[in-house]
Amino acid sequence: MSDNQSPSSPVVDDPWAEAMNEQAASEKGASGSDLSSDTVFKSITSPGAGEPSLRDLAMIGDIPLVLEAMLGSAKMTVKELLSLSPGSVVQLNGLAGAPLEIYANKYLLAKGEVVVTNDHYGIRITDILSPSERYQHLAK
């Protein structure tokens, strides 16, 4: 205790404890029952079913994703980068004929091969990674 406080003076409450108490009080419903996460957040899967329903999939169907295909990559110095000019060739680490890696929002999702259709490049998906393979690539 400091010299300024006498033993009879009230102790200043912890602001974090006050905030937690306020939050707990605000979560109480009008009936006085405590709102649990089960009533606030509903499961998007049908009760007792392991697979999401069509309605649940429709809810996430409009979420935008960025799909990218990677031929390969190259490391170079800034000096080498600045010396590039039209007609320069940058050698990538990917081998010719090797499958492309397909990423969805920067996460490896599948592998495929380049195709040309009506003067547009496309990708034919040859392999989709299993969930366990995707988790392995997330850890890298």
Coordinates of C-alpha atoms in Angstrom, one line a residue:
M1 CA 0.0 0.0 0.0
S2 CA 1.3 3.5 -0.7
D3 CA 1.8 6.2 1.8
N4 CA -1.1 8.3 0.3
Q5 CA -3.7 5.6 1.0
S6 CA -5.0 4.9 4.4
P7 CA -6.2 1.4 5.3
S8 CA -9.8 2.6 5.3
S9 CA -9.7 4.2 1.8
P10 CA -11.5 2.2 -1.0
V11 CA -9.2 0.2 -3.3
V12 CA -9.5 1.3 -7.0
D13 CA -11.3 -1.4 -9.0
D14 CA -9.5 -3.2 -11.8
P15 CA -10.8 -1.6 -15.1
W16 CA -10.6 -5.0 -16.9
A17 CA -12.7 -6.6 -14.2
E18 CA -15.2 -3.8 -14.6
A19 CA -15.3 -4.3 -18.4
M20 CA -15.8 -8.0 -18.0
N21 CA -18.7 -7.5 -15.5
E22 CA -20.3 -4.9 -17.9
Q23 CA -20.1 -7.4 -20.8
A24 CA -21.6 -10.2 -18.7
A25 CA -24.4 -7.9 -17.6
S26 CA -25.1 -6.8 -21.2
E27 CA -25.3 -10.4 -22.4
K28 CA -28.2 -11.1 -20.0
G29 CA -31.4 -11.2 -21.9
A30 CA -34.6 -9.3 -20.9
S31 CA -35.8 -12.4 -19.1
G32 CA -32.6 -12.6 -17.1
S33 CA -31.3 -15.7 -18.8
D34 CA -27.7 -15.8 -20.0
L35 CA -27.3 -15.9 -23.8
S36 CA -25.1 -18.8 -24.7
S37 CA -23.1 -19.1 -27.9
D38 CA -25.5 -21.9 -28.9
T39 CA -28.4 -19.5 -29.3
V40 CA -26.3 -16.7 -30.9
F41 CA -24.4 -18.8 -33.4
K42 CA -26.4 -21.4 -35.2
S43 CA -24.7 -24.4 -36.9
I44 CA -24.7 -24.2 -40.7
T45 CA -25.1 -28.0 -40.9
S46 CA -28.3 -29.9 -40.4
P47 CA -28.6 -31.4 -36.9
G48 CA -27.2 -34.8 -36.8
A49 CA -25.9 -34.6 -40.4
G50 CA -22.2 -34.4 -41.2
E51 CA -22.7 -32.9 -44.6
P52 CA -23.9 -29.3 -45.1
S53 CA -27.3 -28.9 -46.7
L54 CA -27.9 -27.3 -50.1
R55 CA -29.4 -24.2 -48.3
D56 CA -26.2 -23.9 -46.3
L57 CA -24.0 -24.2 -49.4
A58 CA -26.2 -21.5 -51.1
M59 CA -25.3 -19.1 -48.2
I60 CA -21.6 -19.3 -49.0
G61 CA -22.0 -19.5 -52.7
D62 CA -21.5 -15.8 -53.4
I63 CA -18.3 -15.4 -51.4
P64 CA -15.6 -14.2 -53.8
L65 CA -12.3 -16.1 -54.2
V66 CA -9.2 -15.4 -56.1
L67 CA -8.1 -18.3 -58.2
E68 CA -4.4 -18.3 -59.3
A69 CA -2.3 -20.8 -61.3
M70 CA 1.4 -20.9 -60.9
L71 CA 3.8 -22.0 -63.6
G72 CA 6.8 -21.6 -61.4
S73 CA 8.9 -19.0 -59.7
A74 CA 12.3 -17.5 -59.9
K75 CA 14.7 -15.7 -57.5
M76 CA 16.7 -12.8 -58.8
T77 CA 18.4 -9.7 -57.5
V78 CA 17.1 -6.2 -58.0
K79 CA 20.0 -5.6 -60.4
E80 CA 18.9 -8.5 -62.5
L81 CA 15.3 -7.4 -62.4
L82 CA 16.2 -3.9 -63.6
S83 CA 18.2 -5.3 -66.4
L84 CA 15.2 -7.1 -68.0
S85 CA 14.0 -5.7 -71.3
P86 CA 11.4 -6.8 -73.8
G87 CA 12.4 -10.2 -75.2
S88 CA 14.3 -11.2 -72.0
V89 CA 13.6 -14.8 -70.8
V90 CA 13.2 -15.5 -67.1
Q91 CA 13.9 -19.2 -66.3
L92 CA 11.3 -20.5 -63.8
N93 CA 11.9 -23.4 -61.4
G94 CA 8.9 -25.3 -62.8
L95 CA 9.7 -28.0 -65.4
A96 CA 8.1 -28.0 -68.8
G97 CA 5.0 -30.3 -68.8
A98 CA 4.8 -30.4 -65.0
P99 CA 1.4 -29.8 -63.5
L100 CA 0.5 -26.2 -62.6
E101 CA -0.4 -25.5 -59.0
I102 CA -3.8 -23.9 -58.5
Y103 CA -4.4 -21.7 -55.5
A104 CA -7.6 -20.4 -54.1
N105 CA -7.0 -17.3 -51.9
K106 CA -3.3 -18.2 -51.7
Y107 CA -3.9 -21.8 -50.5
L108 CA -2.9 -24.7 -52.7
L109 CA -6.1 -26.4 -53.8
A110 CA -5.4 -28.5 -56.9
K111 CA -3.0 -29.3 -59.8
G112 CA -3.8 -29.0 -63.5
E113 CA -2.5 -28.5 -67.0
V114 CA -2.7 -25.6 -69.5
V115 CA -5.2 -25.9 -72.3
V116 CA -6.1 -23.4 -75.1
T117 CA -9.8 -22.9 -75.9
N118 CA -11.1 -20.4 -78.4
D119 CA -7.8 -18.4 -78.2
H120 CA -8.0 -18.3 -74.4
Y121 CA -5.8 -20.0 -71.9
G122 CA -7.4 -22.3 -69.4
I123 CA -6.6 -25.0 -66.9
R124 CA -7.7 -28.6 -66.9
I125 CA -7.8 -29.8 -63.3
T126 CA -6.0 -33.1 -63.1
D127 CA -5.9 -33.5 -59.3
I128 CA -7.6 -32.0 -56.3
L129 CA -5.7 -32.1 -53.0
S130 CA -7.4 -34.1 -50.2
P131 CA -8.2 -32.2 -47.0
S132 CA -5.2 -33.8 -45.2
E133 CA -2.8 -32.7 -48.1
R134 CA -4.3 -29.1 -47.9
Y135 CA -3.5 -29.0 -44.2
Q136 CA 0.0 -30.1 -44.8
H137 CA 0.5 -27.3 -47.3
L138 CA -1.0 -24.8 -44.8
A139 CA 1.7 -25.7 -42.3
K140 CA 4.5 -24.7 -44.8

